[in-house]
Short mmCIF file of C-alpha atoms and ligand atoms in Angstrom, two decimals:
data_model
loop_
_atom_site.label_atom_id
_atom_site.label_comp_id
_atom_site.label_asym_id
_atom_site.label_seq_id
_atom_site.Cartn_x
_atom_site.Cartn_y
_atom_site.Cartn_z
CA MET A 677 76.53 161.09 158.98
CA SER A 678 74.55 163.81 159.72
CA GLY A 679 73.03 164.17 163.09
CA HIS A 680 76.29 163.04 164.93
CA SER A 681 78.35 165.18 166.73
CA TYR A 682 81.54 163.79 165.01
CA ASP A 683 82.26 162.02 162.11
CA VAL A 684 85.06 160.02 163.85
CA ILE A 685 86.03 159.49 167.32
CA VAL A 686 89.32 158.28 168.26
CA ALA A 687 89.86 156.90 171.85
CA GLY A 688 93.49 157.20 172.97
CA VAL A 689 95.56 160.01 171.55
CA GLY A 690 99.09 158.29 172.01
CA GLY A 691 101.47 157.20 169.18
CA MET A 692 98.86 156.02 166.93
CA GLY A 693 95.65 157.75 168.13
CA SER A 694 97.24 160.95 167.24
CA ALA A 695 98.46 159.90 163.84
CA ALA A 696 95.09 158.73 163.19
CA CYS A 697 93.54 162.18 164.24
CA TRP A 698 95.60 163.94 161.92
CA HIS A 699 94.93 161.62 158.90
CA LEU A 700 91.17 161.73 159.36
CA ALA A 701 91.25 165.68 160.02
CA GLN A 702 93.34 166.54 157.19
CA ARG A 703 90.63 164.58 154.77
CA GLY A 704 87.80 167.01 156.20
CA GLN A 705 86.29 164.22 158.78
CA ARG A 706 85.12 165.98 161.92
CA VAL A 707 87.43 164.39 164.65
CA LEU A 708 86.98 164.08 168.53
CA GLY A 709 90.24 162.65 170.14
CA LEU A 710 89.80 161.52 173.61
CA GLU A 711 92.82 160.91 175.90
CA ARG A 712 92.78 159.47 179.17
CA PHE A 713 95.94 161.76 180.45
CA ASP A 714 97.92 164.45 179.65
CA LEU A 715 99.05 164.85 175.99
CA GLY A 716 102.58 163.03 175.79
CA HIS A 717 102.32 161.38 179.21
CA GLY A 718 104.84 159.05 180.63
CA MET A 719 102.03 156.31 181.68
CA GLY A 720 101.59 154.31 178.28
CA SER A 721 104.15 153.00 175.59
CA SER A 722 105.00 156.11 173.79
CA HIS A 723 107.26 158.06 176.07
CA GLY A 724 111.35 158.32 176.43
CA MET A 725 112.01 160.75 173.66
CA THR A 726 112.74 158.08 171.21
CA ARG A 727 111.86 155.11 169.00
CA ILE A 728 113.77 153.08 166.26
CA ILE A 729 112.96 152.83 162.83
CA ARG A 730 114.07 150.00 160.99
CA LEU A 731 113.25 149.02 157.45
CA ALA A 732 115.34 145.66 157.46
CA TYR A 733 112.62 143.77 159.57
CA PHE A 734 113.46 140.58 161.35
CA GLU A 735 110.00 140.36 162.49
CA GLY A 736 108.70 139.65 159.32
CA THR A 737 108.99 141.00 155.94
CA GLN A 738 105.44 141.55 155.41
CA TYR A 739 105.90 144.72 157.55
CA VAL A 740 108.12 146.28 155.02
CA PRO A 741 105.90 148.01 152.89
CA MET A 742 104.08 149.41 155.94
CA VAL A 743 107.33 150.45 157.43
CA ARG A 744 108.51 152.11 153.88
CA ARG A 745 105.46 154.17 153.90
CA ALA A 746 105.82 155.11 157.75
CA HIS A 747 109.11 156.47 156.89
CA GLU A 748 107.79 158.73 154.30
CA LEU A 749 104.99 159.87 156.37
CA TRP A 750 107.40 160.70 159.36
CA ALA A 751 109.48 162.80 156.91
CA GLU A 752 106.50 164.31 155.39
CA THR A 753 104.72 165.12 158.75
CA GLY A 754 108.04 166.95 160.49
CA LYS A 755 108.16 169.10 157.48
CA LYS A 756 104.30 170.06 157.68
CA ALA A 757 104.79 170.67 161.44
CA GLY A 758 108.20 172.17 161.30
CA LEU A 759 109.40 169.59 163.73
CA ASP A 760 112.20 167.19 163.35
CA LEU A 761 110.59 163.79 163.92
CA LEU A 762 112.55 161.30 161.55
CA HIS A 763 116.50 161.25 162.43
CA VAL A 764 118.39 158.85 159.71
CA THR A 765 121.28 157.38 161.45
CA GLY A 766 121.48 154.20 159.59
CA SER A 767 120.62 150.78 161.67
CA ILE A 768 122.31 147.51 162.32
CA ASP A 769 120.90 144.36 163.78
CA ILE A 770 123.63 142.26 165.46
CA ALA A 771 123.32 138.70 166.52
CA PRO A 772 125.04 135.37 166.76
CA GLU A 773 125.40 133.94 163.30
CA GLY A 774 122.56 131.38 162.58
CA ALA A 775 120.65 132.60 165.65
CA GLY A 776 118.22 133.78 163.06
CA PHE A 777 117.70 137.56 163.72
CA VAL A 778 120.26 139.15 161.22
CA GLU A 779 119.26 136.48 158.54
CA SER A 780 115.60 137.45 159.05
CA SER A 781 116.73 141.07 158.58
CA GLN A 782 118.59 140.09 155.27
CA ARG A 783 115.45 138.43 154.06
CA SER A 784 113.26 141.41 154.33
CA CYS A 785 115.72 143.40 152.63
CA LEU A 786 116.16 140.79 149.73
CA ASP A 787 112.36 140.75 149.29
CA HIS A 788 112.05 144.17 149.12
CA GLY A 789 115.29 145.52 147.51
CA LEU A 790 116.71 147.42 150.57
CA VAL A 791 120.05 148.72 150.43
CA HIS A 792 122.30 146.50 153.12
CA GLU A 793 125.38 145.33 154.01
CA MET A 794 126.41 142.08 155.98
CA LEU A 795 129.28 142.85 158.32
CA SER A 796 131.53 140.60 160.42
CA ARG A 797 132.03 141.10 164.07
CA ASP A 798 135.61 142.76 163.31
CA GLU A 799 134.24 145.29 160.88
CA ILE A 800 131.26 146.32 162.98
CA MET A 801 133.87 147.22 165.87
CA ARG A 802 136.08 148.99 163.48
CA ARG A 803 133.09 150.95 161.89
CA PHE A 804 131.28 151.61 164.97
CA PRO A 805 133.64 151.47 168.20
CA ALA A 806 131.05 151.80 170.92
CA PHE A 807 130.87 148.31 170.53
CA ARG A 808 132.72 145.23 172.24
CA LEU A 809 131.15 142.07 170.62
CA PRO A 810 131.64 138.71 171.67
CA GLU A 811 133.07 136.11 169.02
CA GLY A 812 130.67 134.91 166.82
CA GLN A 813 128.36 137.95 166.02
CA ILE A 814 127.49 139.28 162.52
CA GLY A 815 125.58 142.26 161.81
CA LEU A 816 123.24 143.73 159.05
CA TRP A 817 123.72 147.30 158.17
CA GLN A 818 120.91 149.37 156.27
CA PRO A 819 121.35 153.00 156.00
CA ASP A 820 117.90 154.12 155.96
CA GLY A 821 116.82 153.18 159.64
CA GLY A 822 117.20 155.43 162.31
CA PHE A 823 114.62 156.81 165.09
CA VAL A 824 111.71 159.01 165.55
CA ALA A 825 110.96 161.65 167.98
CA SER A 826 108.16 159.86 169.97
CA GLU A 827 106.64 162.61 172.14
CA ARG A 828 107.35 165.22 169.79
CA ALA A 829 105.61 163.20 167.04
CA ILE A 830 102.29 163.34 169.26
CA TYR A 831 102.44 166.81 169.54
CA ALA A 832 102.96 167.45 165.67
CA HIS A 833 100.02 165.11 165.06
CA VAL A 834 97.38 166.65 167.32
CA GLY A 835 98.93 170.09 166.58
CA LEU A 836 98.26 169.44 162.76
CA ALA A 837 94.92 167.71 163.50
CA GLN A 838 93.87 170.85 165.42
CA ALA A 839 94.85 173.20 163.00
CA ALA A 840 92.56 170.92 160.68
CA GLY A 841 89.57 171.22 162.78
CA ALA A 842 89.84 168.35 165.36
CA VAL A 843 88.70 168.71 168.86
CA ILE A 844 91.34 167.17 171.03
CA ARG A 845 89.90 166.53 174.73
CA THR A 846 92.53 165.14 177.17
CA ASN A 847 92.04 163.87 180.73
CA GLU A 848 88.89 162.26 179.80
CA PRO A 849 89.02 158.57 179.38
CA VAL A 850 86.42 156.78 177.60
CA LEU A 851 84.18 154.51 179.70
CA GLU A 852 82.17 152.79 177.45
CA TRP A 853 81.14 152.86 173.86
CA SER A 854 78.10 151.05 172.28
CA THR A 855 76.73 151.10 168.25
CA THR A 856 73.59 152.78 167.71
CA ALA A 857 70.60 151.94 165.62
CA HIS A 858 71.69 153.74 162.60
CA GLY A 859 75.11 152.25 162.48
CA GLY A 860 76.83 154.70 164.18
CA VAL A 861 78.67 154.65 168.09
CA LYS A 862 77.82 156.64 171.05
CA VAL A 863 80.74 157.09 173.54
CA VAL A 864 80.62 157.67 177.21
CA THR A 865 83.15 159.39 179.34
CA ASP A 866 83.08 161.03 182.66
CA LYS A 867 82.31 164.23 181.30
CA GLY A 868 79.87 163.88 178.68
CA THR A 869 78.37 161.56 175.79
CA TYR A 870 79.36 161.58 172.03
CA THR A 871 77.92 160.51 169.04
CA ALA A 872 80.05 159.81 165.75
CA GLY A 873 79.79 157.62 162.80
CA ARG A 874 83.09 155.42 163.30
CA LEU A 875 85.01 154.75 166.28
CA VAL A 876 88.59 154.40 165.98
CA LEU A 877 90.25 152.27 169.26
CA THR A 878 94.02 153.46 169.80
CA SER A 879 94.02 152.95 173.61
CA GLY A 880 97.36 150.98 173.76
CA ALA A 881 97.73 149.08 177.09
CA TRP A 882 94.30 149.81 177.95
CA MET A 883 92.96 148.18 174.87
CA ASP A 884 91.48 145.31 176.79
CA THR A 885 89.06 147.43 178.67
CA LEU A 886 87.70 149.18 175.36
CA ASN A 887 87.85 145.88 173.29
CA PRO A 888 86.29 142.83 174.75
CA ALA A 889 87.07 140.63 171.76
CA LEU A 890 91.17 141.25 172.22
CA ALA A 891 91.00 141.28 175.89
CA PRO A 892 92.08 137.71 176.34
CA HIS A 893 94.62 137.69 173.62
CA LEU A 894 96.69 140.49 175.50
CA ARG A 895 99.30 140.87 178.16
CA THR A 896 100.81 144.09 179.30
CA VAL A 897 104.47 143.84 180.54
CA LYS A 898 106.90 146.38 181.85
CA GLN A 899 110.19 147.28 179.81
CA ALA A 900 113.06 149.47 180.96
CA ILE A 901 115.23 151.98 179.25
CA GLY A 902 117.97 154.15 180.78
CA TRP A 903 120.25 156.99 179.55
CA TYR A 904 123.64 156.09 180.94
CA SER A 905 126.81 158.58 181.26
CA VAL A 906 129.66 158.06 179.06
CA LYS A 907 133.33 158.03 179.61
CA ASN A 908 133.98 159.22 175.85
CA PRO A 909 131.17 160.58 173.80
CA GLU A 910 132.91 160.27 170.39
CA PRO A 911 131.64 156.73 169.83
CA PHE A 912 128.16 157.56 170.75
CA ARG A 913 127.71 160.75 168.94
CA MET A 914 125.03 160.74 165.88
CA GLY A 915 126.81 160.29 162.81
CA ARG A 916 129.11 157.58 164.78
CA LEU A 917 126.53 154.93 165.88
CA PRO A 918 123.46 154.19 164.29
CA VAL A 919 120.66 152.72 166.10
CA PHE A 920 120.76 149.26 166.88
CA ILE A 921 119.53 145.97 168.02
CA LEU A 922 121.96 143.99 169.82
CA THR A 923 121.46 140.21 170.39
CA VAL A 924 123.59 138.62 173.08
CA GLU A 925 122.83 135.61 175.13
CA GLU A 926 121.49 137.76 177.87
CA GLY A 927 118.73 138.99 175.18
CA ASN A 928 118.06 141.80 172.81
CA PHE A 929 119.36 145.31 173.56
CA TYR A 930 118.57 148.23 171.52
CA GLY A 931 120.11 151.84 171.59
CA PHE A 932 120.31 155.15 170.09
CA PRO A 933 123.21 157.62 169.47
CA LEU A 934 123.49 160.67 171.68
CA TRP A 935 120.64 163.15 171.16
CA GLU A 936 119.06 165.74 173.17
CA HIS A 937 118.92 164.23 176.64
CA PRO A 938 122.58 163.57 177.86
CA GLY A 939 123.54 160.10 178.22
CA PHE A 940 123.53 157.07 176.00
CA LYS A 941 120.20 155.39 175.71
CA LEU A 942 120.05 151.50 176.14
CA GLY A 943 116.94 149.70 176.24
CA GLY A 944 116.09 145.90 176.95
CA PRO A 945 116.39 143.28 177.10
CA HIS A 946 113.49 143.16 174.99
CA PHE A 947 112.35 139.85 176.00
CA GLY A 948 112.79 140.32 179.52
CA ARG A 949 109.36 141.46 180.66
CA GLU A 950 107.51 141.75 183.65
CA PRO A 951 103.64 141.93 184.27
CA ILE A 952 102.44 145.07 185.02
CA ASP A 953 98.80 146.06 185.27
CA PRO A 954 98.59 149.37 183.69
CA SER A 955 96.00 150.87 186.04
CA GLN A 956 98.61 151.01 188.93
CA PRO A 957 100.52 154.12 188.93
CA ASP A 958 104.22 152.96 189.44
CA ARG A 959 106.32 152.77 186.18
CA THR A 960 109.68 152.18 187.89
CA PRO A 961 111.84 149.78 186.58
CA SER A 962 112.73 146.65 188.62
CA PRO A 963 116.02 146.21 190.07
CA ARG A 964 116.31 143.14 188.03
CA GLN A 965 115.89 145.24 184.65
CA VAL A 966 118.11 147.81 185.79
CA GLN A 967 120.67 144.88 186.58
CA PHE A 968 120.68 143.51 183.08
CA LEU A 969 121.01 147.23 181.54
CA LYS A 970 123.98 147.55 183.92
CA ASP A 971 125.76 144.23 182.69
CA ALA A 972 125.22 144.92 179.23
CA LEU A 973 126.76 148.07 179.24
CA GLU A 974 129.57 146.79 181.18
CA ARG A 975 130.16 143.61 178.87
CA TYR A 976 129.25 145.43 175.40
CA PHE A 977 129.97 149.35 175.60
CA PRO A 978 133.40 149.73 176.86
CA ASP A 979 133.25 153.79 176.82
CA ALA A 980 129.92 154.00 178.73
CA THR A 981 129.58 154.04 182.74
CA GLY A 982 126.64 152.01 184.43
CA GLU A 983 125.63 155.34 185.66
CA ALA A 984 122.03 156.21 184.86
CA LEU A 985 121.27 159.82 184.33
CA ALA A 986 117.71 158.58 184.16
CA LEU A 987 115.96 155.50 184.53
CA LYS A 988 111.78 154.79 182.77
CA GLY A 989 109.67 152.17 182.80
CA CYS A 990 107.15 151.76 179.77
CA ILE A 991 104.56 149.27 178.66
CA TYR A 992 104.49 146.63 176.16
CA THR A 993 101.10 145.34 174.99
CA VAL A 994 102.03 141.43 173.64
CA THR A 995 99.79 139.30 171.53
CA PRO A 996 100.37 135.74 171.76
CA ASP A 997 102.20 135.47 168.08
CA GLU A 998 103.92 139.25 168.94
CA HIS A 999 102.60 140.34 165.64
CA PHE A 1000 100.43 143.43 165.45
CA VAL A 1001 96.45 143.24 165.68
CA ILE A 1002 95.02 145.87 162.82
CA ASP A 1003 91.13 145.15 162.30
CA THR A 1004 87.63 146.25 162.62
CA MET A 1005 85.15 144.84 165.39
CA PRO A 1006 83.56 141.63 164.82
CA GLY A 1007 79.89 142.58 164.08
CA ALA A 1008 80.77 146.23 164.25
CA GLU A 1009 82.58 147.40 161.26
CA GLN A 1010 82.19 151.04 162.11
CA VAL A 1011 84.63 150.32 164.97
CA ALA A 1012 88.39 150.06 164.00
CA PHE A 1013 91.20 149.49 166.33
CA ALA A 1014 95.20 148.93 165.94
CA SER A 1015 97.67 149.29 168.62
CA CYS A 1016 98.97 145.76 170.95
CA CYS A 1017 102.18 146.19 168.84
CA SER A 1018 104.16 143.93 171.12
CA GLY A 1019 106.96 146.16 171.70
CA HIS A 1020 107.87 146.94 168.08
CA GLY A 1021 104.91 149.68 167.04
CA TYR A 1022 105.73 153.13 167.51
CA LYS A 1023 107.65 153.35 164.21
CA PHE A 1024 104.35 152.36 162.52
CA ALA A 1025 102.44 154.85 164.17
CA SER A 1026 102.32 157.23 160.92
CA VAL A 1027 101.08 154.73 158.76
CA ILE A 1028 98.70 153.03 161.22
CA GLY A 1029 96.95 156.56 161.69
CA GLU A 1030 96.87 156.70 157.80
CA ILE A 1031 95.59 153.33 157.81
CA MET A 1032 92.72 153.90 160.42
CA ALA A 1033 91.65 156.94 158.65
CA ASP A 1034 91.38 154.90 155.41
CA ILE A 1035 89.38 151.96 156.97
CA SER A 1036 87.14 154.77 158.69
CA ILE A 1037 86.46 156.83 155.41
CA THR A 1038 86.47 154.21 152.57
CA GLY A 1039 86.29 150.74 154.41
CA LYS A 1040 89.62 149.55 152.86
CA THR A 1041 93.41 150.32 152.71
CA ARG A 1042 96.07 149.33 150.16
CA PHE A 1043 97.99 147.34 152.99
CA ASP A 1044 97.43 143.90 153.43
CA LEU A 1045 95.94 143.58 156.75
CA ALA A 1046 95.78 139.65 156.51
CA PRO A 1047 98.78 138.68 158.79
CA PHE A 1048 97.37 141.43 161.36
CA ARG A 1049 93.53 140.10 161.57
CA LEU A 1050 92.14 139.52 165.00
CA ALA A 1051 90.67 136.08 163.67
CA ARG A 1052 94.05 134.50 163.77
CA PHE A 1053 93.49 133.70 167.46
CA ALA A 1054 91.36 131.20 168.32
CA GLY A 1055 87.81 132.20 169.33
CA ALA A 1056 88.50 135.74 168.52
CA GLY A 1057 85.13 136.10 166.85
CA ARG A 1058 85.25 136.29 163.21
CA ALA A 1059 86.14 133.83 160.54
C1 FAD B 1335 110.52 151.06 176.42
C2 FAD B 1335 110.09 150.91 175.01
C3 FAD B 1335 110.77 151.01 173.97
C4 FAD B 1335 110.33 150.85 172.52
N1 FAD B 1335 110.89 150.70 171.77
C5 FAD B 1335 110.38 150.89 170.15
C6 FAD B 1335 111.16 151.38 169.11
O1 FAD B 1335 112.45 151.38 169.28
N2 FAD B 1335 110.77 151.07 167.93
C7 FAD B 1335 109.23 151.23 167.66
O2 FAD B 1335 109.00 150.87 166.78
N3 FAD B 1335 108.52 150.49 168.90
C8 FAD B 1335 109.16 150.53 170.14
N4 FAD B 1335 108.20 150.42 171.18
C9 FAD B 1335 106.97 150.14 171.13
C10 FAD B 1335 105.96 151.19 170.48
O3 FAD B 1335 106.58 152.31 171.47
C11 FAD B 1335 104.47 150.92 170.94
O4 FAD B 1335 104.23 149.75 170.05
C12 FAD B 1335 103.54 152.12 170.59
O5 FAD B 1335 103.90 153.37 171.57
C13 FAD B 1335 102.25 152.03 170.97
O6 FAD B 1335 101.44 153.16 170.68
P1 FAD B 1335 99.87 153.26 170.90
O7 FAD B 1335 99.74 154.25 170.28
O8 FAD B 1335 99.43 151.87 170.88
O9 FAD B 1335 100.17 153.67 172.69
P2 FAD B 1335 100.09 154.80 173.56
O10 FAD B 1335 101.02 155.75 172.77
O11 FAD B 1335 100.56 154.46 175.03
O12 FAD B 1335 98.71 155.34 173.42
C14 FAD B 1335 97.57 154.79 173.76
C15 FAD B 1335 96.76 156.15 174.28
O13 FAD B 1335 95.45 155.69 175.00
C16 FAD B 1335 94.89 156.43 175.89
N5 FAD B 1335 93.85 155.54 176.59
C17 FAD B 1335 93.98 154.47 177.12
N6 FAD B 1335 92.81 154.07 177.60
C18 FAD B 1335 92.28 155.18 177.17
C19 FAD B 1335 90.57 155.70 177.24
N7 FAD B 1335 89.81 154.65 177.98
N8 FAD B 1335 90.01 156.75 177.02
C20 FAD B 1335 90.90 157.57 176.45
N9 FAD B 1335 92.22 157.40 176.27
C21 FAD B 1335 92.85 156.24 176.69
C22 FAD B 1335 96.39 156.24 176.81
O14 FAD B 1335 96.42 157.00 177.82
C23 FAD B 1335 97.45 156.54 175.90
O15 FAD B 1335 97.82 157.76 175.78
C24 FAD B 1335 108.78 150.38 172.46
C25 FAD B 1335 108.16 150.48 173.64
C26 FAD B 1335 108.31 150.45 174.72
C27 FAD B 1335 107.66 150.25 175.93
#
């Protein structure tokens, strides 16, 4: 790769891109990370302090090997950076019996030998008194789940990457890229032109602008999260409340124990999505989204109030089947991409960074990426 300014350029230094920069740099690659905004900004998909990590994975048992490695990496990277990135609280998935969510989580535990426990509605409310649940709910408890400090993890990855020699340039969006005659890439920003042997695209909600092959298959939608005052903090404190996904008739809500930011953090409903154009600056949750959260607090969390201390909007980049896309570009194997994680990707950012480094350096990874190939979408380019 001599003659290039860098071995690898990473376009988009958010959740996934920051991890890619670190994994590449620690393996001796000359890395340039280019980020559209400030580091840890609030315009993309990774802000809001925390993201749930669940090993019991109702979205599909195929994710479990990757999420296990992600869990390991969050702990390892936190130690290296001297920052608490991973907080293990246990996780609970709660849903009506027979709705399929809890049953799928249980399937992933059984397939992969994960410790877990099935709980009745009464048992859930006895152990975790923050909840008031409707009849017919059941839960799956898994002790290794928890949350990742999401912006902090971006800072940790970037700090480590820089210490290993990576160059990170913020407020410098990639405008375009092309392949070169010698099998490398040329990347153009408003400040310069760079060349490299490889390119990693981790541009999240802006992936369509850099990856035309993927563009027809992506939708960007706005999601709401809030931090709410509580009448009684005890049932919400760390050690008392696990991270959770709560499926009720209104949709899937998710929440966290009290941590750093005052207030009980509740998000959702997961499928209550509203289209958003990422290039427009407003991220304010809609009144409808705010009302959904307020109603859920009133119904299901008797010790919380509907008083929001903070509300934020954030973007999901959703694929047609809601599964990830992790692949190389049809006709340009030197370009790898990951993102578009349909609202459940952050927990994997650590391992996706590692996978991007593996693919860029060796052309392969130990994980089975077959379920995540672009070609599964009709007309996506490669068989
Ligand atoms: C409200 C909400 C709650 C969520 N909860 C969870 C959860 O609990 N657990 C979980 O696992 N997942 C969760 N997710 C999903 C998860 O957060 C996302 O899948 C993840 O953050 C995506 O990471 P990313 O690196 O793809 O995107 P980002 O972190 O947004 O990074 C993309 C980066 O690329 C930059 N960029 C874009 N275009 C360019 C360009 N042309 N040049 C340079 N830079 C560019 C952007 O500025 C951005 O910084 C949630 C998402 C939201 C919105």
